[in-house]
Coordinates of C-alpha atoms in Angstrom, one line a residue:
M4 CA -3.9 -31.5 13.9
T5 CA -1.5 -31.0 10.9
E6 CA -2.8 -33.1 8.0
T7 CA 0.2 -35.1 6.4
I8 CA 0.9 -37.1 3.5
R9 CA 3.3 -40.0 3.5
L10 CA 5.8 -39.9 0.6
T11 CA 9.2 -40.9 0.0
A12 CA 11.9 -38.1 -0.1
A13 CA 12.3 -38.3 -3.7
Q14 CA 8.6 -38.4 -4.3
A15 CA 8.2 -35.2 -2.1
M16 CA 11.0 -33.2 -3.8
F17 CA 9.6 -33.6 -7.3
R18 CA 5.9 -33.1 -6.2
W19 CA 7.0 -29.9 -4.3
L20 CA 9.2 -28.6 -7.4
S21 CA 6.0 -29.2 -9.7
V22 CA 4.0 -26.6 -7.9
Q23 CA 6.8 -23.8 -7.5
M24 CA 5.3 -21.2 -9.8
T25 CA 6.3 -17.9 -11.8
E26 CA 4.1 -14.9 -11.7
D27 CA 3.1 -15.9 -15.3
G28 CA 1.4 -19.0 -13.9
E29 CA 4.0 -21.4 -15.1
R30 CA 6.3 -23.9 -13.3
F31 CA 9.7 -22.3 -12.4
I32 CA 11.4 -25.6 -12.9
E33 CA 10.0 -26.6 -16.3
G34 CA 11.3 -30.2 -16.2
V35 CA 14.1 -32.5 -15.3
W36 CA 17.0 -34.0 -17.3
A37 CA 18.1 -37.3 -16.2
I38 CA 20.5 -40.1 -16.7
F39 CA 19.9 -42.9 -14.3
G40 CA 22.4 -45.1 -12.6
H41 CA 22.3 -47.1 -9.3
G42 CA 22.5 -43.9 -7.3
N43 CA 19.1 -42.5 -8.6
V44 CA 17.3 -44.8 -10.7
A45 CA 15.4 -46.5 -7.7
G46 CA 14.5 -43.6 -5.7
I47 CA 14.5 -40.5 -8.0
G48 CA 13.7 -42.7 -11.0
E49 CA 10.5 -44.1 -9.5
A50 CA 9.5 -40.5 -8.3
L51 CA 9.9 -39.0 -11.6
H52 CA 7.9 -41.7 -13.4
G53 CA 5.0 -41.1 -11.0
I54 CA 4.8 -37.3 -11.7
R55 CA 5.7 -37.4 -15.3
D56 CA 2.4 -35.8 -16.3
A57 CA 2.9 -32.9 -14.0
L58 CA 6.8 -32.5 -14.3
P59 CA 8.3 -34.0 -17.5
T60 CA 11.7 -35.9 -17.6
W61 CA 14.1 -35.9 -20.6
R62 CA 16.9 -38.3 -21.2
G63 CA 20.1 -36.9 -22.5
Q64 CA 23.1 -38.6 -23.9
N65 CA 25.9 -37.2 -21.4
E66 CA 25.6 -35.5 -17.9
Q67 CA 27.5 -32.4 -18.8
T68 CA 25.8 -31.6 -22.2
M69 CA 22.2 -32.2 -20.9
A70 CA 23.1 -29.6 -18.2
H71 CA 24.4 -27.3 -20.9
A72 CA 21.1 -27.7 -22.5
A73 CA 19.2 -26.7 -19.2
I74 CA 21.6 -23.7 -18.7
A75 CA 20.9 -22.5 -22.1
Y76 CA 17.4 -22.9 -21.5
A77 CA 17.6 -20.6 -18.5
K78 CA 19.9 -18.1 -20.2
T79 CA 17.2 -17.8 -23.0
K80 CA 14.6 -17.2 -20.3
R81 CA 16.2 -14.5 -18.8
R82 CA 16.4 -16.3 -15.6
Q83 CA 12.8 -16.4 -15.3
K84 CA 12.5 -20.3 -15.5
A85 CA 15.0 -23.0 -15.1
M86 CA 15.5 -26.8 -15.2
A87 CA 16.8 -29.5 -13.0
V88 CA 19.2 -32.2 -13.8
T89 CA 19.8 -35.5 -12.0
S90 CA 22.7 -38.0 -12.2
S91 CA 23.8 -41.2 -10.4
I92 CA 26.9 -40.9 -8.0
G93 CA 30.4 -41.1 -9.1
P94 CA 31.2 -40.3 -12.8
G95 CA 27.6 -39.2 -13.4
S96 CA 28.0 -36.7 -10.8
T97 CA 31.3 -35.5 -11.6
N98 CA 30.5 -35.1 -15.2
L99 CA 28.1 -32.4 -14.1
L100 CA 30.8 -30.3 -12.5
T101 CA 31.8 -28.4 -15.7
A102 CA 28.2 -27.4 -16.4
A103 CA 27.8 -26.2 -12.6
A104 CA 31.1 -24.2 -12.9
L105 CA 29.6 -22.6 -16.3
A106 CA 26.4 -21.8 -14.6
H107 CA 28.3 -20.3 -11.5
V108 CA 30.3 -18.0 -13.7
N109 CA 27.3 -16.9 -15.7
R110 CA 25.2 -16.5 -12.8
L111 CA 22.5 -18.8 -14.2
P112 CA 20.0 -20.9 -12.4
V113 CA 20.0 -24.5 -12.5
L114 CA 19.1 -27.3 -10.0
F115 CA 21.6 -30.2 -9.7
I116 CA 20.4 -33.4 -8.1
P117 CA 23.3 -35.7 -8.0
G118 CA 22.9 -39.0 -6.2
D119 CA 25.1 -39.6 -3.3
V120 CA 26.5 -42.3 -1.0
F121 CA 24.2 -44.1 1.7
A122 CA 23.6 -41.8 4.5
N123 CA 23.2 -44.9 6.9
R124 CA 26.7 -46.2 5.7
R125 CA 25.8 -49.7 6.1
P126 CA 26.8 -51.1 2.7
D127 CA 29.9 -48.8 2.6
P128 CA 31.9 -48.5 0.3
V129 CA 29.3 -48.6 -2.3
L130 CA 29.9 -48.7 -6.0
Q131 CA 31.5 -45.5 -7.2
Q132 CA 32.0 -44.2 -3.6
I133 CA 35.0 -42.0 -3.3
E134 CA 36.6 -42.6 0.2
D135 CA 38.4 -40.1 2.1
F136 CA 40.7 -42.0 4.6
D137 CA 40.5 -38.8 7.0
D138 CA 37.0 -37.5 6.7
G139 CA 34.1 -39.9 6.9
T140 CA 31.8 -37.2 5.8
M141 CA 33.5 -36.5 2.5
S142 CA 31.7 -37.5 -0.8
V143 CA 32.5 -36.7 -4.4
T144 CA 29.6 -34.2 -4.4
D145 CA 31.7 -32.1 -2.1
C146 CA 33.3 -31.2 -5.4
F147 CA 30.2 -29.1 -6.2
K148 CA 30.7 -26.7 -3.2
P149 CA 33.1 -24.2 -5.0
V150 CA 30.8 -24.2 -8.0
S151 CA 27.4 -23.9 -6.3
R152 CA 25.6 -20.8 -5.1
Y153 CA 23.8 -23.0 -2.5
F154 CA 24.9 -26.6 -1.7
D155 CA 23.2 -29.0 0.6
R156 CA 23.4 -32.8 1.3
I157 CA 20.1 -34.5 1.9
T158 CA 20.8 -37.1 4.5
R159 CA 17.4 -37.1 6.2
A160 CA 14.0 -37.0 4.4
E161 CA 12.8 -34.1 6.4
H162 CA 15.9 -31.9 5.3
L163 CA 13.7 -31.2 2.1
L164 CA 11.4 -29.1 4.1
T165 CA 14.1 -26.5 4.5
A166 CA 16.7 -27.3 1.7
L167 CA 14.1 -26.9 -1.2
P168 CA 12.8 -23.5 -0.1
R169 CA 16.4 -22.3 0.2
A170 CA 17.2 -23.8 -3.2
M171 CA 14.3 -21.9 -4.8
Q172 CA 15.4 -18.6 -3.0
V173 CA 18.9 -18.7 -4.5
M174 CA 17.6 -19.4 -8.0
T175 CA 15.1 -16.7 -8.0
D176 CA 17.2 -14.1 -6.3
P177 CA 18.7 -11.9 -9.0
A178 CA 21.6 -10.9 -7.0
N179 CA 22.5 -14.5 -5.7
C180 CA 21.4 -16.4 -8.7
G181 CA 23.2 -19.4 -9.9
P182 CA 23.4 -23.1 -9.6
V183 CA 22.1 -25.0 -6.7
T184 CA 23.3 -28.4 -5.8
L185 CA 21.1 -30.8 -3.5
A186 CA 23.3 -34.1 -3.3
F187 CA 20.7 -36.5 -2.6
C188 CA 21.8 -39.8 -0.6
Q189 CA 20.4 -42.7 -2.3
D190 CA 19.0 -44.5 0.6
V191 CA 17.2 -41.3 1.9
Q192 CA 15.6 -41.0 -1.7
A193 CA 13.7 -44.0 -0.9
E194 CA 12.8 -43.3 2.9
A195 CA 9.4 -42.3 3.6
Y196 CA 8.2 -39.4 5.8
D197 CA 5.0 -37.8 6.8
Y198 CA 5.1 -34.4 5.2
P199 CA 2.8 -31.7 6.0
Q200 CA 0.2 -31.4 3.1
S201 CA 0.7 -27.6 3.4
F202 CA 4.2 -28.1 2.0
F203 CA 2.7 -28.9 -1.3
E204 CA 0.6 -26.1 -1.8
P205 CA 1.5 -23.9 -5.0
K206 CA 3.7 -21.0 -4.3
V207 CA 4.7 -18.0 -6.5
W208 CA 8.2 -16.9 -6.6
R209 CA 8.7 -13.2 -7.6
I210 CA 12.0 -12.0 -9.1
R211 CA 12.6 -8.8 -7.3
R212 CA 14.0 -5.6 -8.5
P213 CA 16.1 -4.0 -5.8
E214 CA 16.0 -0.2 -5.3
P215 CA 19.3 1.8 -5.2
D216 CA 20.6 3.7 -2.2
P217 CA 19.8 7.5 -2.9
R218 CA 23.3 8.5 -2.0
E219 CA 24.8 6.2 -4.5
V220 CA 22.5 7.4 -7.3
N221 CA 23.6 10.8 -6.5
D222 CA 27.3 10.0 -6.7
V223 CA 26.6 8.5 -10.2
V224 CA 24.7 11.4 -11.4
A225 CA 27.5 13.8 -10.0
A226 CA 30.2 11.7 -11.9
L227 CA 28.5 11.8 -15.1
K228 CA 27.8 15.6 -15.1
A229 CA 31.6 16.0 -14.3
S230 CA 32.4 13.9 -17.5
T231 CA 32.5 15.0 -21.1
K232 CA 33.0 11.7 -22.9
P233 CA 31.1 8.9 -21.1
V234 CA 30.5 5.4 -22.6
I235 CA 28.1 2.8 -21.5
V236 CA 29.3 -0.8 -21.3
A237 CA 26.1 -3.0 -21.5
G238 CA 26.4 -6.5 -20.0
G239 CA 24.0 -9.5 -19.4
G240 CA 22.4 -7.8 -16.5
V241 CA 20.4 -5.5 -19.0
L242 CA 18.9 -8.7 -20.5
Y243 CA 18.0 -10.3 -17.2
S244 CA 16.3 -7.0 -16.1
S245 CA 14.6 -6.7 -19.4
A246 CA 16.0 -3.2 -19.5
E247 CA 16.9 -3.3 -23.3
G248 CA 14.3 -0.5 -24.3
D249 CA 15.2 1.5 -21.0
L250 CA 18.9 1.2 -21.9
L251 CA 18.2 2.7 -25.6
A252 CA 15.9 5.4 -24.1
F253 CA 18.5 6.3 -21.8
A254 CA 21.4 6.4 -24.2
T255 CA 19.2 8.4 -26.9
K256 CA 18.0 10.9 -24.3
H257 CA 21.4 11.8 -23.0
N258 CA 23.3 11.1 -26.3
I259 CA 25.7 8.5 -24.8
P260 CA 27.3 5.8 -27.1
V261 CA 26.9 2.2 -26.1
V262 CA 29.3 -0.8 -26.3
E263 CA 27.9 -4.3 -25.7
T264 CA 29.9 -7.4 -23.9
Q265 CA 29.5 -10.9 -25.1
A266 CA 26.7 -11.4 -22.6
G267 CA 24.9 -8.0 -23.4
K268 CA 25.2 -8.2 -27.1
G269 CA 21.8 -7.9 -28.7
A270 CA 20.4 -5.6 -26.0
I271 CA 20.4 -2.9 -28.7
D272 CA 19.8 -3.6 -32.3
W273 CA 22.9 -3.0 -34.3
R274 CA 21.3 -0.5 -36.5
E275 CA 20.8 2.1 -33.7
T276 CA 23.4 4.8 -34.3
L277 CA 24.6 5.0 -30.7
N278 CA 25.5 1.2 -30.7
F279 CA 29.3 1.2 -31.4
G280 CA 29.6 -2.5 -31.3
S281 CA 31.9 -4.3 -28.6
P282 CA 34.8 -3.2 -26.4
G283 CA 38.0 -4.9 -25.5
V284 CA 39.8 -7.9 -26.9
T285 CA 37.2 -9.0 -29.5
G286 CA 35.8 -5.3 -29.8
T287 CA 35.1 -3.2 -32.8
D288 CA 37.6 -0.6 -33.9
C289 CA 35.0 2.1 -33.3
G290 CA 34.0 0.7 -30.0
N291 CA 37.6 0.6 -28.6
Q292 CA 38.3 4.2 -29.9
I293 CA 35.4 5.2 -27.8
A294 CA 36.5 3.3 -24.9
A295 CA 40.1 4.6 -25.1
K296 CA 38.9 8.2 -25.0
A297 CA 36.0 7.8 -22.4
D298 CA 36.5 9.8 -19.2
L299 CA 33.6 7.8 -17.6
I300 CA 32.7 4.1 -18.1
L301 CA 29.3 3.4 -17.1
G302 CA 28.9 -0.4 -16.6
V303 CA 25.4 -1.7 -16.6
G304 CA 25.1 -5.2 -15.6
T305 CA 28.6 -6.3 -16.3
R306 CA 31.3 -7.9 -14.2
F307 CA 34.1 -6.2 -16.3
Q308 CA 35.7 -9.5 -17.5
D309 CA 39.1 -9.2 -19.1
F310 CA 38.1 -9.6 -22.6
T311 CA 35.5 -6.6 -22.0
T312 CA 38.4 -4.4 -20.6
G313 CA 41.2 -5.5 -22.9
S314 CA 42.9 -6.8 -19.5
W315 CA 42.3 -3.4 -18.1
A316 CA 44.3 -1.7 -20.9
I317 CA 41.7 -0.4 -23.2
F318 CA 40.4 2.4 -21.1
G319 CA 43.3 4.7 -21.9
N320 CA 42.0 8.1 -20.6
P321 CA 44.3 9.1 -17.6
S322 CA 41.4 10.8 -16.0
R323 CA 38.9 8.2 -16.4
K324 CA 36.4 7.1 -13.8
L325 CA 34.6 3.8 -13.6
V326 CA 30.9 3.3 -12.6
S327 CA 29.4 0.0 -12.1
V328 CA 25.7 -0.7 -11.9
N329 CA 25.1 -4.2 -10.7
L330 CA 22.8 -6.2 -8.3
T331 CA 25.7 -7.5 -6.3
G332 CA 28.0 -5.3 -4.3
Y333 CA 30.9 -7.7 -5.1
D334 CA 30.6 -6.9 -8.7
A335 CA 29.7 -3.1 -8.3
A336 CA 32.9 -2.3 -6.3
K337 CA 35.4 -4.2 -8.7
H338 CA 38.4 -2.1 -9.7
G339 CA 37.6 0.9 -7.5
A340 CA 34.3 1.8 -9.2
I341 CA 31.7 4.1 -8.1
P342 CA 29.0 1.3 -7.2
L343 CA 25.4 1.6 -7.8
V344 CA 23.9 -1.7 -6.3
C345 CA 20.4 -2.1 -7.7
D346 CA 18.5 -3.5 -10.7
A347 CA 19.5 -2.2 -14.2
K348 CA 16.0 -1.0 -15.2
V349 CA 15.5 0.8 -12.0
A350 CA 19.2 2.2 -12.1
L351 CA 18.7 3.7 -15.6
S352 CA 15.4 5.4 -14.5
R353 CA 17.1 7.1 -11.3
I354 CA 20.2 8.2 -13.0
S355 CA 18.3 9.5 -16.1
A356 CA 16.0 11.7 -13.6
G357 CA 19.1 13.0 -11.9
L358 CA 20.3 14.1 -15.3
G359 CA 17.4 15.6 -16.4
S360 CA 17.5 17.0 -19.9
Y361 CA 21.4 17.0 -19.9
R362 CA 22.8 15.5 -23.2
F363 CA 26.4 14.9 -24.1
A364 CA 28.4 16.1 -27.2
D365 CA 27.9 13.7 -30.2
P366 CA 30.4 10.6 -30.5
D367 CA 32.4 10.0 -33.4
F368 CA 29.8 8.7 -35.7
A369 CA 32.2 8.5 -38.7
S370 CA 34.3 6.0 -37.0
R371 CA 31.0 3.9 -36.6
E372 CA 30.4 4.1 -40.3
A373 CA 34.1 3.2 -41.1
W374 CA 33.9 0.3 -39.2
F375 CA 30.8 -1.2 -41.0
K376 CA 32.4 -0.7 -44.3
A377 CA 35.5 -2.4 -43.0
S378 CA 33.6 -5.5 -41.7
D379 CA 31.6 -5.6 -45.0
T380 CA 34.8 -6.2 -46.7
V381 CA 36.0 -9.0 -44.5
T382 CA 32.5 -10.8 -44.4
A383 CA 31.9 -10.4 -48.2
A384 CA 31.6 -13.7 -50.3
P385 CA 34.9 -14.5 -51.9
V386 CA 35.3 -13.9 -55.4
T387 CA 37.9 -16.5 -56.1
L388 CA 36.8 -19.7 -57.7
A389 CA 40.0 -21.5 -57.1
A390 CA 39.7 -25.1 -56.5
N391 CA 41.9 -25.0 -53.2
F392 CA 40.6 -21.9 -52.0
L393 CA 39.3 -22.2 -48.3
P394 CA 37.0 -19.5 -46.9
S395 CA 37.6 -17.5 -43.6
D396 CA 35.5 -17.6 -40.5
A397 CA 34.6 -14.2 -41.4
Q398 CA 33.3 -15.1 -44.7
V399 CA 31.1 -17.9 -43.0
I400 CA 29.6 -15.3 -40.7
G401 CA 29.0 -13.1 -43.6
A402 CA 27.1 -15.9 -45.3
V403 CA 24.8 -16.5 -42.4
Q404 CA 24.3 -12.7 -41.7
R405 CA 23.2 -12.3 -45.4
V406 CA 20.4 -14.8 -44.9
A407 CA 19.4 -14.1 -41.3
G408 CA 16.1 -12.8 -40.2
P409 CA 14.7 -11.1 -37.4
Q410 CA 14.1 -14.3 -35.5
T411 CA 17.7 -15.5 -36.0
V412 CA 19.9 -16.2 -32.9
A413 CA 23.5 -16.6 -33.5
M414 CA 25.1 -18.7 -30.7
C415 CA 28.6 -20.1 -29.8
A416 CA 30.9 -20.7 -26.8
A417 CA 34.5 -21.3 -27.5
G418 CA 37.1 -21.1 -30.3
T419 CA 37.5 -18.7 -33.0
M420 CA 33.9 -17.9 -33.6
P421 CA 32.9 -16.1 -30.3
G422 CA 35.5 -13.4 -30.9
A423 CA 34.7 -13.4 -34.6
L424 CA 30.8 -13.1 -34.0
Q425 CA 31.2 -10.5 -31.3
V426 CA 33.0 -8.3 -33.7
L427 CA 31.3 -9.1 -36.8
W428 CA 27.7 -10.3 -36.1
R429 CA 25.2 -7.6 -36.5
S430 CA 22.6 -8.6 -34.0
A431 CA 19.0 -7.8 -34.2
A432 CA 17.5 -7.3 -30.5
G433 CA 17.8 -10.5 -28.9
G434 CA 19.7 -12.3 -31.7
Y435 CA 22.7 -13.5 -29.8
H436 CA 23.6 -16.0 -27.3
M437 CA 27.2 -16.5 -26.3
E438 CA 28.6 -18.5 -23.3
Y439 CA 31.8 -16.6 -23.0
G440 CA 32.0 -16.4 -19.1
Y441 CA 33.3 -19.9 -19.0
S442 CA 34.1 -20.4 -22.8
C443 CA 33.3 -23.8 -22.5
M444 CA 34.2 -26.3 -25.5
G445 CA 31.2 -28.6 -26.0
Y446 CA 28.4 -26.1 -24.9
E447 CA 27.5 -25.4 -28.4
V448 CA 25.4 -28.2 -29.7
A449 CA 23.7 -28.7 -26.3
G450 CA 23.4 -25.1 -26.0
A451 CA 21.6 -24.5 -29.4
F452 CA 19.2 -27.4 -28.3
G453 CA 18.4 -25.7 -24.9
I454 CA 17.7 -22.3 -26.8
K455 CA 15.3 -23.8 -29.2
L456 CA 13.5 -25.7 -26.3
A457 CA 13.2 -22.1 -24.6
A458 CA 12.3 -20.2 -27.7
P459 CA 10.6 -22.5 -30.5
E460 CA 9.7 -19.6 -32.5
K461 CA 13.4 -18.6 -33.1
E462 CA 15.8 -19.7 -35.8
V463 CA 18.9 -21.0 -33.9
V464 CA 22.1 -21.1 -35.8
C465 CA 24.9 -22.7 -33.9
F466 CA 28.6 -22.0 -35.0
V467 CA 31.0 -24.6 -34.0
G468 CA 34.4 -25.6 -34.9
D469 CA 35.7 -29.1 -35.4
G470 CA 37.4 -29.0 -32.2
S471 CA 34.5 -28.2 -30.0
Y472 CA 32.2 -30.7 -32.0
M473 CA 34.4 -33.4 -31.4
M474 CA 34.3 -32.8 -27.5
A475 CA 30.5 -33.0 -27.2
N476 CA 27.9 -33.5 -30.0
S477 CA 25.7 -36.4 -28.9
E478 CA 22.6 -34.2 -28.0
I479 CA 22.3 -34.2 -31.6
A480 CA 20.4 -37.5 -31.2
T481 CA 18.4 -36.2 -28.3
A482 CA 17.3 -33.3 -30.6
V483 CA 16.4 -35.6 -33.5
M484 CA 14.4 -37.8 -31.2
M485 CA 12.5 -35.0 -29.7
H486 CA 12.0 -33.3 -33.1
V487 CA 13.7 -30.0 -31.9
P488 CA 15.3 -28.4 -35.0
F489 CA 18.3 -25.9 -35.1
T490 CA 21.1 -25.4 -37.6
I491 CA 24.7 -26.3 -36.9
V492 CA 27.5 -24.6 -38.9
L493 CA 30.5 -26.8 -38.5
T494 CA 33.7 -25.1 -39.5
D495 CA 36.3 -27.5 -40.3
N496 CA 39.9 -26.1 -39.9
R497 CA 41.4 -29.5 -39.0
G498 CA 42.4 -28.6 -35.4
Y499 CA 42.4 -25.8 -32.6
G500 CA 42.8 -23.0 -35.0
C501 CA 42.2 -20.3 -32.4
I502 CA 44.7 -21.5 -29.9
N503 CA 47.3 -22.2 -32.6
R504 CA 47.2 -18.4 -33.4
L505 CA 47.4 -17.6 -29.9
Q506 CA 50.3 -19.9 -29.4
Q507 CA 52.1 -18.0 -32.2
E508 CA 51.2 -14.6 -31.1
C509 CA 52.7 -15.5 -27.7
G510 CA 56.0 -16.4 -29.4
G511 CA 55.7 -20.2 -29.4
A512 CA 56.1 -22.7 -32.2
E513 CA 52.9 -24.3 -33.7
F514 CA 52.7 -27.3 -31.5
N515 CA 49.9 -29.8 -30.4
N516 CA 46.9 -27.7 -31.8
M517 CA 46.4 -28.5 -35.3
Y518 CA 46.5 -32.2 -36.3
K519 CA 49.4 -31.5 -38.6
D520 CA 51.6 -30.2 -35.7
S521 CA 50.5 -33.2 -33.5
N522 CA 52.3 -36.3 -32.4
I523 CA 50.1 -38.8 -34.7
E524 CA 51.0 -41.4 -37.3
T525 CA 48.2 -40.6 -39.5
Q526 CA 46.4 -37.3 -40.4
P527 CA 42.7 -37.6 -39.7
D528 CA 40.0 -37.3 -42.3
I529 CA 37.0 -37.1 -40.2
D530 CA 33.5 -37.4 -42.1
F531 CA 31.4 -35.1 -40.0
V532 CA 28.6 -35.3 -42.6
A533 CA 28.3 -39.1 -42.0
H534 CA 28.9 -38.7 -38.2
A535 CA 25.9 -36.2 -37.9
A536 CA 23.8 -38.2 -40.2
S537 CA 24.4 -41.4 -38.0
M538 CA 22.5 -39.6 -35.2
G539 CA 19.6 -38.9 -37.4
A540 CA 20.3 -35.2 -38.3
Y541 CA 20.1 -33.9 -41.9
A542 CA 23.8 -33.4 -42.8
I543 CA 25.6 -32.0 -45.9
K544 CA 28.8 -30.5 -46.6
A545 CA 28.8 -27.0 -48.4
R546 CA 31.3 -26.8 -51.2
D547 CA 31.4 -23.0 -50.9
I548 CA 29.9 -19.9 -49.5
G549 CA 27.0 -19.8 -51.8
Q550 CA 25.9 -23.3 -50.9
L551 CA 26.2 -22.5 -47.2
E552 CA 23.8 -19.6 -47.6
A553 CA 21.3 -21.8 -49.5
E554 CA 21.4 -24.6 -47.1
I555 CA 20.7 -22.5 -44.0
V556 CA 17.5 -21.3 -45.7
L557 CA 16.5 -24.9 -46.6
A558 CA 17.1 -25.9 -42.9
R559 CA 14.1 -23.7 -41.9
N560 CA 11.8 -26.2 -43.2
R561 CA 12.9 -29.2 -41.2
S562 CA 11.8 -30.8 -37.8
I563 CA 15.3 -32.1 -37.0
P564 CA 18.7 -30.6 -36.6
S565 CA 20.6 -29.7 -39.8
V566 CA 24.3 -29.9 -39.8
I567 CA 26.2 -28.0 -42.6
V568 CA 29.8 -28.8 -42.7
I569 CA 32.1 -26.2 -44.5
D570 CA 36.0 -26.3 -44.7
T571 CA 37.9 -23.2 -43.7
E572 CA 41.3 -21.7 -43.4
A573 CA 42.9 -21.6 -40.0
E574 CA 45.1 -18.7 -40.1
T575 CA 43.0 -15.4 -40.4
G576 CA 40.6 -15.4 -37.3
A577 CA 38.3 -12.4 -37.4
G578 CA 40.6 -10.5 -39.6
I579 CA 39.4 -7.1 -38.1
G580 CA 39.1 -5.4 -34.7
G581 CA 40.4 -6.6 -31.4
A582 CA 42.9 -5.4 -28.7
W583 CA 45.5 -6.7 -26.5
W584 CA 44.8 -9.7 -24.1
D585 CA 47.0 -10.6 -21.2
V586 CA 48.3 -14.0 -22.0
A587 CA 51.8 -14.1 -20.0
V588 CA 54.6 -14.8 -22.4
P589 CA 57.7 -16.5 -21.1
E590 CA 60.5 -14.1 -19.8
V591 CA 63.2 -16.4 -20.8
G592 CA 63.4 -18.3 -24.3
N593 CA 65.9 -18.9 -27.2
T594 CA 64.0 -17.6 -30.2
E595 CA 64.0 -14.2 -31.5
K596 CA 60.2 -14.5 -32.1
L597 CA 59.6 -15.3 -28.4
K598 CA 61.8 -12.4 -27.4
L599 CA 59.8 -10.0 -29.6
A600 CA 56.6 -11.3 -28.3
R601 CA 57.9 -10.8 -24.5
K602 CA 58.9 -7.2 -25.5
H603 CA 55.4 -6.5 -26.9
Y604 CA 53.8 -8.1 -23.8
E605 CA 55.7 -5.9 -21.4
A606 CA 54.8 -2.9 -23.6
N607 CA 51.1 -3.7 -23.3
A608 CA 51.3 -4.7 -19.6
A609 CA 52.7 -1.3 -18.7
R610 CA 49.4 0.2 -19.9
Q611 CA 47.2 -1.9 -17.6
R612 CA 45.3 0.1 -14.9
I613 CA 43.6 -1.9 -12.2
N614 CA 42.1 1.0 -10.5

C-alpha cells in the first residue's frame, strides 16, 4: 500500500518545492517573496510559516518590485536557480503582470503563485474578484497566460501532483525557460489531501545541453568558409550556457571579431582585442563599422532584437548571410537565418572542429583604438568649475568606471543610461547586468537588490534616473532591513530626458517629458537624499564628479544601500556611437522640423533588410 501524508495543498506545494535540487546540492527555488492578502494569507501564509526553516520567506514592499528582485536573482545565477513570488488575488496579482512580462521576454525562470477565487464558488463574488458576465471560468489570473511559459490554475488539491513537476520542467528547460504561473484558488490552498510520501522525496533537476543536428553544423561551417568578413554577435545565451571562455577561444582561434548585445555584454572582457563593443542603436562606432561590412553575422544566443540590429538596417553588406545559434527553433530561424538549434557551448565546439585551423583576415583594429580614444574624451571628468555646470551621463559613467574594480557590476534597465552604458561601460567579464528585453522602468533598485542577493561578493552599482526612481524605489527599505548593501547612482535631470530627446529627434516639440514642459502649476524640487534616507539608506548629494567618485569608494564599507544623487544635464545622452532606430515619424505635420524628421526616417527605412 502506498504510504501517504495528509497535508493542505499549500503545505504540500512548499514542502515539495523545498526538496527540488540542483546538481550542486542546493534548492532550485531559493525562497519565496510574499505579500499577504486575504487570498493567500490563511493557506499559503500558514504553510510558509511552517516550513520557514527549510524554505525562507521574504517580505517585499510592492508585488512588482519584489518579483523584479527574484528575476534579477535568477539572471545573476545564470538560470541555475530561481525564486518564487506569491500575492493575494486582485491588485496583488495584477501588480505581478509587468514582472511576468519582463521574465517572459528575457527567458528567465520565476515561479508566480498568485491567489485566486474560490474554486467551490460558494461565496462568489469574493473581495477583488473580477467577474466575467459571459464566462464563469474567467479569473483575473487569466491575464498571466500570455506572459507565462506555463500556466495552470490549481482548483483541486491533487492538481499539484502534475502541475508542480510541469512547472519545474519549464523553469529548468534551457529552450523553454521562463516564468511559470500557478494560480492557486484560495479555498484549495486550505484543503487537505492524502499525498504520496514519495512525492516529497528530493529530486535533482539537470539543465541539459542539447546537441545539434550534424547537418545544421555542416551548413554553418560551409557558410563561414564561404565568407571573408564574419562577425560574432554574442547574446545572453552565451552567459546562460557558461560559454564565455569557449566564445573567446573560438574567436581567438579563428580571428573573428565579437560584438555583444545588452544581454551578452560582459561575456568577454573589454580588454580582449577582438571585442569591438556593441552593435546597433546603442552600439560603438567600431562595432557598427564591423557589422556594416560583415558578409556573415554569426549570432550566438541572441534573439536579434531591434536595438542589436539597428532595426535591421545596420548589417549593410548586400551579400551578407545570417546564422543563428540558439536553443529554440523559433529564435534560430528568425529573419531567414541559417539555424543551428543547440546549446551555445556545444555549438562553438562543433563549428570550430569543422573550421579546423582556418583563420580569417584581421579586422580593423585601428577603428577599435580610435573608438576608445573617443570614448575617453566623452567620459573624462569635466575641467570646468563653473557654478552652474551640470555633468553629462557619460561623465557620470566615467566617474564610476575610474573607481570600478574587478568585482564591480554595473546595472540598469531604462532611460538614458542603458544606451550610454552599452556604448561606454568597459565591462570586466561578468561585470554587466542590463534588463533591456523589456526595458522596464522601476526594475533598477529591486534588480540591484536581487543581484546582490545572488552574488554577495560583488559590488553592485545601480544607475537610475530620477524618472525610474520615482516609479519604484521602495525595496530600498527592504534591503536596509535585510542589510543587503549596494550603491545607487541617481542622476537627476528633472524629467524623462531620454524620451524627451527621442521626441525631438522624431520631429516633435518638447512636451510632457521634462517637468518644465508638463502641465503643472509648480516645478517640483524633490529632495531625493531625504527620501532615500527616510527609508534607512545612507544618502548624499554629490556636488560634482570628483565627489561622486569618492562616495562610490566609501559606499563599499557599508552594510546598507547607499544612494548618491547627482544633478545632470538632459540634452547630451551618450554623446557618441549609436545608429538609427525605427520609431515611426508622422507622415503629416505642419512644422519643417517634422517634415525633415520624416524625410530622414524614410531614407533610413529604405535601408532595412528583413531577410
